[in-house]
CSV table of C-alpha atoms in Angstrom, one decimal:
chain,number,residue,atom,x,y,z
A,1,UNK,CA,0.0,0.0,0.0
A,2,UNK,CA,1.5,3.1,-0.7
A,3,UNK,CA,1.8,5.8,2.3
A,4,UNK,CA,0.4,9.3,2.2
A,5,UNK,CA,1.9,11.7,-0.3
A,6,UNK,CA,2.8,15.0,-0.3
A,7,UNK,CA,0.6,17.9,-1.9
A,8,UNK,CA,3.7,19.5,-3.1
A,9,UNK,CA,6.8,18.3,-4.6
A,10,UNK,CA,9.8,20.8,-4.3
A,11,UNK,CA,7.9,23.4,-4.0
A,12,UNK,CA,7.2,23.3,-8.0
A,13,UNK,CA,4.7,20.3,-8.8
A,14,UNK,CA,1.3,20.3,-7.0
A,15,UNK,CA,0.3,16.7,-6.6
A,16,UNK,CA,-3.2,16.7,-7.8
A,17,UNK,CA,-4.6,13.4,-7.9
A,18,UNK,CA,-3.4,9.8,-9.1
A,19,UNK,CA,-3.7,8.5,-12.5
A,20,UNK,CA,-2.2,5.6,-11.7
A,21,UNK,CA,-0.1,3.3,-9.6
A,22,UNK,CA,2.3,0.0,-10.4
A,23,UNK,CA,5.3,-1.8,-8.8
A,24,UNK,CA,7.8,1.2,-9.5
A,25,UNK,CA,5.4,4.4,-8.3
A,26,UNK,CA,2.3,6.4,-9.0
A,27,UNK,CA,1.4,8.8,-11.6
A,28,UNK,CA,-0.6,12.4,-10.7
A,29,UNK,CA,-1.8,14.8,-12.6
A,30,UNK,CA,0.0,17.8,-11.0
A,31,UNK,CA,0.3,21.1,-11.6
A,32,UNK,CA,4.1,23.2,-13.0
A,33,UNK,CA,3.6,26.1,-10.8
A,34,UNK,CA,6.6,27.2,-12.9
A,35,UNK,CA,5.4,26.5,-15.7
A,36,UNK,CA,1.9,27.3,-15.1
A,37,UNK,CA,0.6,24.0,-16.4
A,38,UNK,CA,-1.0,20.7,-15.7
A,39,UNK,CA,1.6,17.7,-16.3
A,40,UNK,CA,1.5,13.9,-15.7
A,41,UNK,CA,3.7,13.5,-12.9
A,42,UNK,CA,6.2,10.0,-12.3
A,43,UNK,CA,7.6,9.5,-8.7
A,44,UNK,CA,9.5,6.2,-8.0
A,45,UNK,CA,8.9,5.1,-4.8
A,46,UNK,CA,10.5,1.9,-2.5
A,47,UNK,CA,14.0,2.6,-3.7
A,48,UNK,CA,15.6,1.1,-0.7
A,49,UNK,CA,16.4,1.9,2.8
A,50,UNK,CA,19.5,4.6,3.1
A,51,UNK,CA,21.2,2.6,5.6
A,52,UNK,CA,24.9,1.7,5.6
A,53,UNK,CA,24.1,-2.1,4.4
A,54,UNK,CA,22.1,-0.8,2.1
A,55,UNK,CA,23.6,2.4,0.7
A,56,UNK,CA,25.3,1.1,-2.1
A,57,UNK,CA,22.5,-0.3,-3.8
A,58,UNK,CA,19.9,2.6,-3.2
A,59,UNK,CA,22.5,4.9,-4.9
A,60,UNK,CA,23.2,2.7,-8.0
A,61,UNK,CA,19.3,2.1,-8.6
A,62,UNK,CA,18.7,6.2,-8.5
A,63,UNK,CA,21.6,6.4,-10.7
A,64,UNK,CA,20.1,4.1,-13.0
A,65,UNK,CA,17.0,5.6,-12.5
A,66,UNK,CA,18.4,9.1,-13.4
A,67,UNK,CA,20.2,8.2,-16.2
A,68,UNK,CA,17.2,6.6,-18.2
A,69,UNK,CA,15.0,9.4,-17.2
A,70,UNK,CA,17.8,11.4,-19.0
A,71,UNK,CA,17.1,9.3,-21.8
A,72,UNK,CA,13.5,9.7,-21.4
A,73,UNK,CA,14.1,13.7,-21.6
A,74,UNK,CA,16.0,13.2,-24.8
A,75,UNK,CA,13.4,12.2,-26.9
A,76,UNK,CA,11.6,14.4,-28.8
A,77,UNK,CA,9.7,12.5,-31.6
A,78,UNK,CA,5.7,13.8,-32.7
A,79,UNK,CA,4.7,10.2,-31.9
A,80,UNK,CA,6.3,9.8,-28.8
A,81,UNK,CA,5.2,11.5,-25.1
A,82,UNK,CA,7.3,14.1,-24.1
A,83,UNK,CA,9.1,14.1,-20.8
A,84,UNK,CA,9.6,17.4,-19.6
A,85,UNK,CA,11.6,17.3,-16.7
A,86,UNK,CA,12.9,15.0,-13.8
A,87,UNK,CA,14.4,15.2,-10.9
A,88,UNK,CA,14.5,13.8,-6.8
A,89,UNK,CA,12.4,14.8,-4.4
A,90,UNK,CA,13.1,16.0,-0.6
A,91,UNK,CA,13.3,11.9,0.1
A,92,UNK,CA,15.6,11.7,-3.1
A,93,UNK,CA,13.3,9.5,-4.9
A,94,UNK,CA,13.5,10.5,-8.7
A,95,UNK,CA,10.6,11.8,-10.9
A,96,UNK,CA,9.6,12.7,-14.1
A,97,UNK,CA,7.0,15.2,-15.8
A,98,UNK,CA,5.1,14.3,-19.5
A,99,UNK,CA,3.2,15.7,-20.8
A,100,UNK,CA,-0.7,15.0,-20.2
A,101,UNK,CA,-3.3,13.7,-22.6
A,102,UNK,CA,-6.7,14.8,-21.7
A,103,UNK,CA,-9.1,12.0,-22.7
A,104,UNK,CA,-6.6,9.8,-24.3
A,105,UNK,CA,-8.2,6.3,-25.8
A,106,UNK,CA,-6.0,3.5,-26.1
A,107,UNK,CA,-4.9,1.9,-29.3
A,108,UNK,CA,-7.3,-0.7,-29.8
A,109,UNK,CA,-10.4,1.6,-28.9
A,110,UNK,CA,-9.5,4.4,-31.1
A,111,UNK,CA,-8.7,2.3,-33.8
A,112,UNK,CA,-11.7,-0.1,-33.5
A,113,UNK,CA,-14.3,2.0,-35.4
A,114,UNK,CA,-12.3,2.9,-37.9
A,115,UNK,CA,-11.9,2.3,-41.8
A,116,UNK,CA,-8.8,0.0,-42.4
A,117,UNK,CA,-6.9,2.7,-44.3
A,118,UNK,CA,-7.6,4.6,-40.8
A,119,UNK,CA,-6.5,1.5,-38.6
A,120,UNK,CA,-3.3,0.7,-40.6
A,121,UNK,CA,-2.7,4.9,-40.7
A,122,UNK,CA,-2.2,4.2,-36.6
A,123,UNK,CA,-0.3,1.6,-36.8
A,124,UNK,CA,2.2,3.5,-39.1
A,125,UNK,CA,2.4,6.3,-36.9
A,126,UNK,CA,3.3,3.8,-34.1
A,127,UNK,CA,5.7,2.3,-36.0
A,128,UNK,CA,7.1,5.8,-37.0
A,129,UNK,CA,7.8,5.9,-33.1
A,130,UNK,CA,9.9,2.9,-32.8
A,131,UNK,CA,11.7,3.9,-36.2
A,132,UNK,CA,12.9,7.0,-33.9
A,133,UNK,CA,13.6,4.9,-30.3
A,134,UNK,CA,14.9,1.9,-32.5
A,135,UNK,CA,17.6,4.0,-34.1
A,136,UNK,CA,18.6,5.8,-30.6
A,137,UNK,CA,19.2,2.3,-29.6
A,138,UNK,CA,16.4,2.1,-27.4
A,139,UNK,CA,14.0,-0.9,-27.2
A,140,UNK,CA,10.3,-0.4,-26.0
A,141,UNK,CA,9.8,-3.9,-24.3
A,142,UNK,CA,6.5,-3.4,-22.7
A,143,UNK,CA,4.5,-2.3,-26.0
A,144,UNK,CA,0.8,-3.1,-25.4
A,145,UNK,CA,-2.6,-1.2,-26.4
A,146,UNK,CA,-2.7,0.8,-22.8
A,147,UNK,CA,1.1,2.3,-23.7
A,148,UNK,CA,-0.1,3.6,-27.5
A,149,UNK,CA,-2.3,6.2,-26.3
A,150,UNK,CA,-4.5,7.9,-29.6
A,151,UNK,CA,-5.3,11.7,-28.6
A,152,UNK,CA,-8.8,13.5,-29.7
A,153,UNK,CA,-6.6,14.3,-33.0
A,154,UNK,CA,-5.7,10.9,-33.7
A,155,UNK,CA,-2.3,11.8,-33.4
A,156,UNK,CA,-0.6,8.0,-31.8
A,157,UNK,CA,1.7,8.6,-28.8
A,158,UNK,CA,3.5,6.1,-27.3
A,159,UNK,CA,4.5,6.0,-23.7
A,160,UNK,CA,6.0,4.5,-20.3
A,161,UNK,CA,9.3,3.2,-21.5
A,162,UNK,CA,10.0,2.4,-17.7
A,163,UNK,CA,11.4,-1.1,-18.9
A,164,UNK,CA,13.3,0.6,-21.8
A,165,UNK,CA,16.9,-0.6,-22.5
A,166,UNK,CA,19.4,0.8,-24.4
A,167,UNK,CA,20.4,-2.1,-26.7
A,168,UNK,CA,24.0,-2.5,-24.8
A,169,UNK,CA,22.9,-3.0,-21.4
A,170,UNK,CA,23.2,-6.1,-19.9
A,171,UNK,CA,20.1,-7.8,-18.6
A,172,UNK,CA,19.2,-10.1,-16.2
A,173,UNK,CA,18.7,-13.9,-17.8
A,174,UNK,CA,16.4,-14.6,-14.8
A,175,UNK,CA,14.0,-11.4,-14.9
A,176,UNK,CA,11.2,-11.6,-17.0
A,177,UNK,CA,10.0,-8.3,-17.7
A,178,UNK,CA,6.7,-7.2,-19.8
A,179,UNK,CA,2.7,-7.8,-20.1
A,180,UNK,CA,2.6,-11.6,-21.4
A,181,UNK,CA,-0.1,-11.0,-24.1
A,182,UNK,CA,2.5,-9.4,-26.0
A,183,UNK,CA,5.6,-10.8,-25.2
A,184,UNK,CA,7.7,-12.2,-27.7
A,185,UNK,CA,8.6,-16.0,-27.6
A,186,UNK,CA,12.5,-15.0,-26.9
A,187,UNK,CA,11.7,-13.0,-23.9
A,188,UNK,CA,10.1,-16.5,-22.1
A,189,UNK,CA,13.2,-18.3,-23.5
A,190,UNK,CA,15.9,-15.8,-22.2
A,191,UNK,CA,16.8,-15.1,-25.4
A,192,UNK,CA,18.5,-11.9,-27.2
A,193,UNK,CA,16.9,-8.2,-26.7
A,194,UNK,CA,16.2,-7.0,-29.8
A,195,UNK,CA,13.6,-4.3,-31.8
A,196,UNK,CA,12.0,-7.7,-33.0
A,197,UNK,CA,10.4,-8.0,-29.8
A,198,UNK,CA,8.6,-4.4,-30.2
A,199,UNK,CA,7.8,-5.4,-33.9
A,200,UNK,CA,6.1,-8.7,-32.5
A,201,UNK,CA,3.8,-6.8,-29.8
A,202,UNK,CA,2.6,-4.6,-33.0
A,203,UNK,CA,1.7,-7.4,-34.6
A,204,UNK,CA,-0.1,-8.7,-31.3
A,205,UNK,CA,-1.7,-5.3,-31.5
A,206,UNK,CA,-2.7,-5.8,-35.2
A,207,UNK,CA,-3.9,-9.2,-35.4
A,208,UNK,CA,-6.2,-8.4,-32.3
A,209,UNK,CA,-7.3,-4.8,-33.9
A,210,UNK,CA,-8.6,-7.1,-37.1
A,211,UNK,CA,-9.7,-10.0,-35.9
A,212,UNK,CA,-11.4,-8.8,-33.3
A,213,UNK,CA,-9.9,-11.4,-30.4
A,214,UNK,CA,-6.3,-12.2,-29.3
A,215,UNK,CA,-4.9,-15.2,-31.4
A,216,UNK,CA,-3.8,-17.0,-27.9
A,217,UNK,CA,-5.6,-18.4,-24.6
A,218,UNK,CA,-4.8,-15.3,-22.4
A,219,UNK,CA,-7.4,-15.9,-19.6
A,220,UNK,CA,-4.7,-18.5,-18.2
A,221,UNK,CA,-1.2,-17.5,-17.6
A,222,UNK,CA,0.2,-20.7,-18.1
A,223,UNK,CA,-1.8,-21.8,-21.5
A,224,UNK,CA,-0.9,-18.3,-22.6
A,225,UNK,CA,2.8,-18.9,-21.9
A,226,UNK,CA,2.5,-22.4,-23.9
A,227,UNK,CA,0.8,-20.4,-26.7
A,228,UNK,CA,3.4,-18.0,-27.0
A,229,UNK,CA,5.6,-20.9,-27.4
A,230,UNK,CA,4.2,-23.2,-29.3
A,231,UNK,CA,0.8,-22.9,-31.4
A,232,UNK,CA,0.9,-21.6,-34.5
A,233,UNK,CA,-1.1,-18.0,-34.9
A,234,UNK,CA,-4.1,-18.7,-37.2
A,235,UNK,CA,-3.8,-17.1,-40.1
A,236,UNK,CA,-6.6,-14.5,-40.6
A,237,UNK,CA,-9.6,-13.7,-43.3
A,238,UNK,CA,-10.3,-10.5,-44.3
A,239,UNK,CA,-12.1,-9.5,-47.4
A,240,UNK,CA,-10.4,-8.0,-50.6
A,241,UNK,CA,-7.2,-7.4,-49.1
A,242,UNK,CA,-4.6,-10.7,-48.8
A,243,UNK,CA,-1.4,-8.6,-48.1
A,244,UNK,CA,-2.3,-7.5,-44.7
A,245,UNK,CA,-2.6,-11.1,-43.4
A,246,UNK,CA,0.9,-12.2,-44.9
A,247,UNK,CA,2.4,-8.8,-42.9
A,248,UNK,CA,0.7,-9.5,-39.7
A,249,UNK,CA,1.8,-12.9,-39.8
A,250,UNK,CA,5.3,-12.5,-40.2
A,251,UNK,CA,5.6,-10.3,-37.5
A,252,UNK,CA,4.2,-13.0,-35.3
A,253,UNK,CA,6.5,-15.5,-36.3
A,254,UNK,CA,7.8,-17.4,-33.1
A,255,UNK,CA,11.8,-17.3,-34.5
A,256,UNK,CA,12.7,-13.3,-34.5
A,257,UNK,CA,14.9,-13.6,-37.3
A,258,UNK,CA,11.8,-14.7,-39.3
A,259,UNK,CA,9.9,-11.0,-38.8
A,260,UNK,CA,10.5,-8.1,-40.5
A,261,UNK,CA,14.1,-6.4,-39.4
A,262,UNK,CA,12.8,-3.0,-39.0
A,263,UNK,CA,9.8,-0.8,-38.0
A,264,UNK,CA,10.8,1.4,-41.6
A,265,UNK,CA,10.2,-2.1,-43.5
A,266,UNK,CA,6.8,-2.5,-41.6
A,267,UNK,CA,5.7,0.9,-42.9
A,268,UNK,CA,6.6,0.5,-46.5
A,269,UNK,CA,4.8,-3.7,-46.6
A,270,UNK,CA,1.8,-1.8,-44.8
A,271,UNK,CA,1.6,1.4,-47.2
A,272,UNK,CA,2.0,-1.2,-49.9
A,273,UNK,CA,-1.0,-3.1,-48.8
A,274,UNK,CA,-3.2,-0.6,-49.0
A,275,UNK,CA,-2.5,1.1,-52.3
A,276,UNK,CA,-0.7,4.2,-50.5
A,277,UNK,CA,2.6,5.6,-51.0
A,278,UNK,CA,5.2,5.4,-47.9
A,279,UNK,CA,4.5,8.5,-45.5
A,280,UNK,CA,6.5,11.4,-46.1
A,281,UNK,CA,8.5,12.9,-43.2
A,282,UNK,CA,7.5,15.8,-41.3
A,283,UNK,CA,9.2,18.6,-40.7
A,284,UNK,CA,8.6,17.8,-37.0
A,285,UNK,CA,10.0,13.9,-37.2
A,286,UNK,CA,12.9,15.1,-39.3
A,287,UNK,CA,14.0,17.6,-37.0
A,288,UNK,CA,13.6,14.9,-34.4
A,289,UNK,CA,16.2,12.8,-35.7
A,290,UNK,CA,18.7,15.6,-35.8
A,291,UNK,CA,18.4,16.4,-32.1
A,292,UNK,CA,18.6,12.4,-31.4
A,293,UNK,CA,22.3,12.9,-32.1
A,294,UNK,CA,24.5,11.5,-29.4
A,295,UNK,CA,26.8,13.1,-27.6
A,296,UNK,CA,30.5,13.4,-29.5
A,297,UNK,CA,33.4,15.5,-30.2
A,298,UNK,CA,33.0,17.1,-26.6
A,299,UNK,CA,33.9,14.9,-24.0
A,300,UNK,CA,37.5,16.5,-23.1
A,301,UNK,CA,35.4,19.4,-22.3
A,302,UNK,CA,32.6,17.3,-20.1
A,303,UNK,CA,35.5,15.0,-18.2
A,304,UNK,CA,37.0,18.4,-17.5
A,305,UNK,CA,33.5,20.6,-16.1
A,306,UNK,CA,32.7,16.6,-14.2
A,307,UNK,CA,35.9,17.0,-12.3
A,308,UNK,CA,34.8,20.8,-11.4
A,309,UNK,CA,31.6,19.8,-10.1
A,310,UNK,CA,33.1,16.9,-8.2
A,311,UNK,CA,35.2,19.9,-6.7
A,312,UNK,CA,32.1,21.8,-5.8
A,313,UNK,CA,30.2,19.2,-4.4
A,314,UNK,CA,33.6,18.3,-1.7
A,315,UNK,CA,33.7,22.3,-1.2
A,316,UNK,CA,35.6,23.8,-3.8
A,317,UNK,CA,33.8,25.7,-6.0
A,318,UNK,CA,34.6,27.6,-9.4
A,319,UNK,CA,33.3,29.0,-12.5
A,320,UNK,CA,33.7,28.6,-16.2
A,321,UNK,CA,33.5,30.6,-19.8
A,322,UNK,CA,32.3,28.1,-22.2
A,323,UNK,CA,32.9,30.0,-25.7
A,324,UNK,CA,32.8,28.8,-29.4
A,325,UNK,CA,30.9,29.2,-32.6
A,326,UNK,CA,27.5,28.9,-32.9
A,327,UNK,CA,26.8,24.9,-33.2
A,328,UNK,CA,29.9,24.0,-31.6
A,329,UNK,CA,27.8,22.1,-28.9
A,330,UNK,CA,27.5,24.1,-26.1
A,331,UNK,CA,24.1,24.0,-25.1
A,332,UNK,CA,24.7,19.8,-25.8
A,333,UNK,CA,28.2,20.5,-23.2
A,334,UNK,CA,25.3,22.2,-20.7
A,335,UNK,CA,22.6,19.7,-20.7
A,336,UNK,CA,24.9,16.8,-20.5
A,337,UNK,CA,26.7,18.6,-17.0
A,338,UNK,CA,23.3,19.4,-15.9
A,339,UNK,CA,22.1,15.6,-15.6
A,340,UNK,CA,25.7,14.8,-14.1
A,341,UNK,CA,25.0,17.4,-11.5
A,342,UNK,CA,20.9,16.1,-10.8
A,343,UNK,CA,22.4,12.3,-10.7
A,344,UNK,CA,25.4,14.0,-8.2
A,345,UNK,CA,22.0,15.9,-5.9
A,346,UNK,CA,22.9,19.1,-6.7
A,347,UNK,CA,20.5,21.5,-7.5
A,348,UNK,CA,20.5,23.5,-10.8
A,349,UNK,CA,19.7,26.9,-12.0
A,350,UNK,CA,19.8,27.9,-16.0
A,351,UNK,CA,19.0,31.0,-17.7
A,352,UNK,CA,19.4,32.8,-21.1
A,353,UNK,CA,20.1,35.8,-22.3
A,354,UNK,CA,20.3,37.8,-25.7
A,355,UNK,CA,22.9,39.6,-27.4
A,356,UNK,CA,20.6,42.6,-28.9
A,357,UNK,CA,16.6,43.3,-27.7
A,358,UNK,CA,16.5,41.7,-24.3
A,359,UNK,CA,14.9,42.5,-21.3
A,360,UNK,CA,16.9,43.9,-18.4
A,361,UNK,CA,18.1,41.2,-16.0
A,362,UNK,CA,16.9,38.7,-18.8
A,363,UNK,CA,19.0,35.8,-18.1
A,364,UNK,CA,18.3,36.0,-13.9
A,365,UNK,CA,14.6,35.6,-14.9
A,366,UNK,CA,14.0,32.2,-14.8
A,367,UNK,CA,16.6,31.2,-12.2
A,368,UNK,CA,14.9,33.6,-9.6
A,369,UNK,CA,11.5,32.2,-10.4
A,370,UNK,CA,12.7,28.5,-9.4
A,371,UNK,CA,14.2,30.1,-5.8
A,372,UNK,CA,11.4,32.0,-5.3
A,373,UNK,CA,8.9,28.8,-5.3
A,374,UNK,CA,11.6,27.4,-2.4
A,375,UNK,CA,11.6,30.6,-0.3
A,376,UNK,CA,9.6,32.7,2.1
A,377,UNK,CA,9.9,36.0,0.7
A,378,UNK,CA,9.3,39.4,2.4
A,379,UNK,CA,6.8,42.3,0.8
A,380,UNK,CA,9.7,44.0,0.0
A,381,UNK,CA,11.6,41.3,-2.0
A,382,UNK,CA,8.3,40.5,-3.9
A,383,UNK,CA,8.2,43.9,-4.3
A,384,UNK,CA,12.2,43.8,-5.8
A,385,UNK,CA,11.4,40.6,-7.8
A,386,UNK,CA,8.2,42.2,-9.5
A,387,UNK,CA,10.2,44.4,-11.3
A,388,UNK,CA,11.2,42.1,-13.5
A,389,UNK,CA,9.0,39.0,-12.6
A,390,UNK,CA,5.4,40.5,-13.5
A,391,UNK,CA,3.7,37.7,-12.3
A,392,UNK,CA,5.4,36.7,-9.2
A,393,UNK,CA,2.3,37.3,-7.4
A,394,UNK,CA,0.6,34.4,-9.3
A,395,UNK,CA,3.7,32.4,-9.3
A,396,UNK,CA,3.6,32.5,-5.6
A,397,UNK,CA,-0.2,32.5,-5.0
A,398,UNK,CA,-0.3,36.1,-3.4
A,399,UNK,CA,-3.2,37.8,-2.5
A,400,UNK,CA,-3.6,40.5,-5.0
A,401,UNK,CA,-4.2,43.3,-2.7
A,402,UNK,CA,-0.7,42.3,-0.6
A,403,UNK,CA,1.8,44.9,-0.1
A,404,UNK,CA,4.8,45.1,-2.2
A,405,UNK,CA,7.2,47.5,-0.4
A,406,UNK,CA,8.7,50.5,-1.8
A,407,UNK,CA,11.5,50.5,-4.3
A,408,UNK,CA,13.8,52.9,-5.0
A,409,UNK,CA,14.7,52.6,-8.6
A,410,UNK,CA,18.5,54.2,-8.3
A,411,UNK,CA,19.2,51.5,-6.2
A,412,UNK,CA,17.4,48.7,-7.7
A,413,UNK,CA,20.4,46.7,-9.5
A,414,UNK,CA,22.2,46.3,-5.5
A,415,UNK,CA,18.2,45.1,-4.4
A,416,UNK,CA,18.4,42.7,-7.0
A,417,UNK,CA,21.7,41.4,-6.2
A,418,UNK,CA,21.2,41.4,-2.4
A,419,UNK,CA,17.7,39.5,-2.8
A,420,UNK,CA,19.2,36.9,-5.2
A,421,UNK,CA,21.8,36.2,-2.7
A,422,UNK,CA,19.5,36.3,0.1
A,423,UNK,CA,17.3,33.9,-1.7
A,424,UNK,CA,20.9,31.7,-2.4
A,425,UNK,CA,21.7,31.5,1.6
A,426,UNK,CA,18.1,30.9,2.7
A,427,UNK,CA,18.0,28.0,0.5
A,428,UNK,CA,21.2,26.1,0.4
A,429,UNK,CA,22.9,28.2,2.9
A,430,UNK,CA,27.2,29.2,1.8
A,431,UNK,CA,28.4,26.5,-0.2
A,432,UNK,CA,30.7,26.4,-3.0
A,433,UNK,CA,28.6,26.6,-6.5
A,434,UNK,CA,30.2,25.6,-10.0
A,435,UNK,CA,29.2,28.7,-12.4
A,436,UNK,CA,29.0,28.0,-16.1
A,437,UNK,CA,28.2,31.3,-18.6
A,438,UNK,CA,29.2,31.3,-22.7
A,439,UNK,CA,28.9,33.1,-25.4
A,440,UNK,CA,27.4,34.4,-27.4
A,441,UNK,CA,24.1,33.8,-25.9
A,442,UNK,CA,25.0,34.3,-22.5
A,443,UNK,CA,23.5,31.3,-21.1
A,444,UNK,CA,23.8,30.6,-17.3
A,445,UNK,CA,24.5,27.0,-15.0
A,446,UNK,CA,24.6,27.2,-11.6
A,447,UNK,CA,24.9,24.4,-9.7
A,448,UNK,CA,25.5,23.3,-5.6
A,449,UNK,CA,25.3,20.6,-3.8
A,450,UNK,CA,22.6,20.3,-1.4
C-alpha cells in the first residue's frame, strides 16, 4: 500500500490526484507552478532503505534511474510522449514530468471503429515511433494497447518506456520483464533483446485490432505462456485485401529472425498493402532525428566541467567561460553537465540571455522564479522581484491586494543582487557553486550541492 503523499513536490509540482499506480510508483496529474501547467507526474517510490548495508545499492538504482529518465528527456519525436523534466524529491526519490493527454483512448479503442486505411494509418504512426527509439538504440519492451495512447486528434503517442533498454545493457537472464499477451517468444526463453520484440507486440496489436480477439488463450497464464511458445497464430480472413494477413503474420512468427528487421520495412509492406505511398517525413520527425544525435566531439570538455563539479560538491567551488561558434555544442556540453549534476544531488539553476533586444536582467529571470517557489519571501523582495517577474504574485499565489514595499529605482540593480543572494543563503545556505556562462548567448549553469 502506498503511504500518504505530499501535496507538493519541491515546491514546483502540485500533486493533484493519481492517474495511476504499479510496482515502481504512481502517476498524478500535477500542476508546473513554474510552468503554469498541468503535467502527468512519475515518482519512483521503494528505492531502498539509506542505511549503511544498504547504501550502495539505493545509490546505483537512482543512478540508474536518473540516467534513463535522461534518456527519457531526450526524446523528442511527434509520436512519442514528451518528458519534460525530472528530478529527486526531498526523500531523493527521482521523478519525471510528461506531458498530459486529456481523454486519451488507447490503441485498440481508437482504432476499433475505424476504416482500415484509418486503422493501418495508426499503426504506421506507431511504427514511425519505434523507427525513432529503435535507431537511438532504445527498445520499448513493454508495448501493449494501454502504452499507445490515440489523442482527440488521432495523433498515436506512445509512452512509459519504464522497462526501456538501451540495446547494450546487460540484462538479467532470470528477470522476465513485460505484459505476457504481448511478449515475444524469446523474452520467455531468455533469449536476445532485440527491436524484433517491439515489432512482434505490433503485430499482437494488429492481429487483435482485425480479428477482433487475441490469437492466444490469455485468460490463463500458463496456457498463454504455452501459446506463445508453441501454437501456430491462425492465419486471418479478411475480405479484398490478402497482403495485410501475410504482414501480420510474419511479424508474429515465433523465430525473430523470421519477422521483418525494422519498424521502416513495416511501414513501407503496410503502405504497400493498401494502395498508398510510404508517409512522407514531417518537418517535426525530421528535425527529431537531428536532435537524437549523441553526444560526440566534446567529451574532453565534459571529463574536464565533471571533475569541477566533483570539486564543488567536496567544497571547492569555481566558475567557467564556455565559448565557441554557434553549433559548436555548447548548449549539448550544458545539458549533459546538468544531468551529471541532478544524478550527483545538486540542485541546478539555467538562464538565457540575448545579445541585442532583451529584457533587463533577462537571463536572472528564470533562475529567480525557481528560488522564489523554495523561499519565504518578504513584501519588499516581492516587491524587488516584481520588477522584472510581473507575475510573481501568481507564481507565488499572493493575494492581489498584498503589499509590495517600496522601491527605490536608483538602487534597484544592488536590491536585486542582495535578494538573489539572500534567496541563495536561505535555500542552500554558503556553499561552494560551480558557475557556467558562454557566449554568445549568455546562457547561465549554476549548480551546488545540497
Amino acid at each position: 500500500m502506498t503511504s500518504q503523499q505530499p501535496s507538493m513536490l519541491g515546491n514546483r509540482y502540485q500533486l493533484l490526484e493519481p492517474l495511476g499506480e504499479g510496482g515502481m510508483g504512481v502517476v498524478y496529474r500535477a500542476f508546473d507552478r513554474l510552468n503554469r501547467q498541468t503535467v502527468a507526474l512519475k515518482r519512483v517510490l521503494n528505492l531502498g532503505k539509506t542505511d549503511p548495508e544498504t547504501q550502495a545499492g539505493y545509490t546505483q538504482t537512482r543512478l540508474a534511474l536518473a540516467n534513463e529518465f535522461q534518456m527519457l528527456a531526450s526524446l523528442h519525436h511527434p509520436h512519442v510522449i514528451n518528458v519534460l523534466d525530472y528530478g529527486f524529491d526531498a526523500e531523493r526519490n527521482p521523478f519525471f514530468t510528461m506531458m498530459l493527454l486529456e481523454k486519451p483512448r488507447n490503441f485498440l479503442v481508437a482504432a476499433r471503429d475505424a476504416s482500415l486505411e484509418g486503422r493501418v494509418g495508426l499503426l504506421i504512426q506507431a511504427l514511425q515511433a519505434l523507427t525513432y527509439t529503435h535507431r537511438r538504440g532504445i527498445i520499448h519492451r513493454d508495448l501493449k494497447p494501454e502504452n499507445i495512447l490515440v489523442t482527440t486528434e488521432n495523433e498515436v503517442k506512445v509512452l512509459d518506456f519504464g522497462l526501456a533498454l538501451l540495446r547494450d545493457t546487460a540484462v538479467d537472464e532470470d528477470t522476465i520483464s513485460g505484459t505476457f499477451a504481448y511478449m515475444a517468444p524469446e523474452v520467455l526463453l531468455g533469449g536476445e533483446i532485440t527491436e524484433r520484440m517491439d515489432l512482434y507486440a505490433i503485430g499482437m496489436m494488429a492481429y487483435e485490432l482485425f480479428a477482433g480477439r487475441h490469437p492466444f488463450r490469455h485468460d490463463n497464464l500458463l496456457l498463454l505462456m504455452t501459446d506463445i511458445l508453441e501454437k501456430p497464430v491462425e492465419p486471418l480472413q479478411l475480405d479484398g485485401n490478402a497482403e495485410l494477413p501475410f504482414i501480420i503474420a510474419r511479424l508474429l512468427y515465433k523465430k525473430p529472425e523470421d519477422r521483418y528487421p525494422s519498424a521502416q520495412e513495416v511501414i513501407g509492406a503496410l503502405s504497400h498493402a493498401i494502395g498508398q505511398p510510404v508517409p512522407t517525413e514531417s518537418i517535426a520527425i525530421r528535425e527529431s532525428f537531428i536532435k537524437a544525435a549523441q553526444f560526440i566531439g566534446r567529451e574532453p570538455e565534459l571529463a574536464r566541467l565533471k571533475e569541477a563539479l566533483s570539486a564543488a560538491v567536496a567544497g571547492r567551488g569555481s566558475a567557467w567561460l564556455i565559448g565557441g561558434e554557434s553549433g559548436a555544442g555548447k548548449s549539448r556540453l550544458l545539458s549533459e553537465i546538468r544531468t551529471h549534476a541532478l544524478v550527483r544531488g545538486a540542485q541546478v539553476l539555467q538562464g538565457q540571455g540575448v545579445l541585442e533586444g532583451g529584457l533587463a536582467y533577462h537571463a536572472w529571470r528564470q533562475p529567480l522564479r525557481r528560488l522564489a517557489l523554495a523561499a519565504s519571501l518578504t513584501d519588499f523582495e516581492v516587491g524587488v522581484l516584481e520588477q522584472i517577474i510581473p507575475d510573481i504574485g501568481e507564481l507565488l499565489g499572493a493575494d492581489e491586494g498584498d503589499e509590495i514595499g517600496c522601491i527605490d529605482q536608483a538602487q534597484f540593480g544592488c536590491h536585486l543582487h542582495d535578494t538573489f543572494g539572500e534567496l541563495l543563503l536561505a535555500i542552500v545556505g554558503v556553499v561552494p557553486a560551480l558557475f557556467l556562462h558562454f557566449l554568445p548567448s549568455y546562457r547561465h549553469t549554476l549548480a551546488w550541492p545540497t
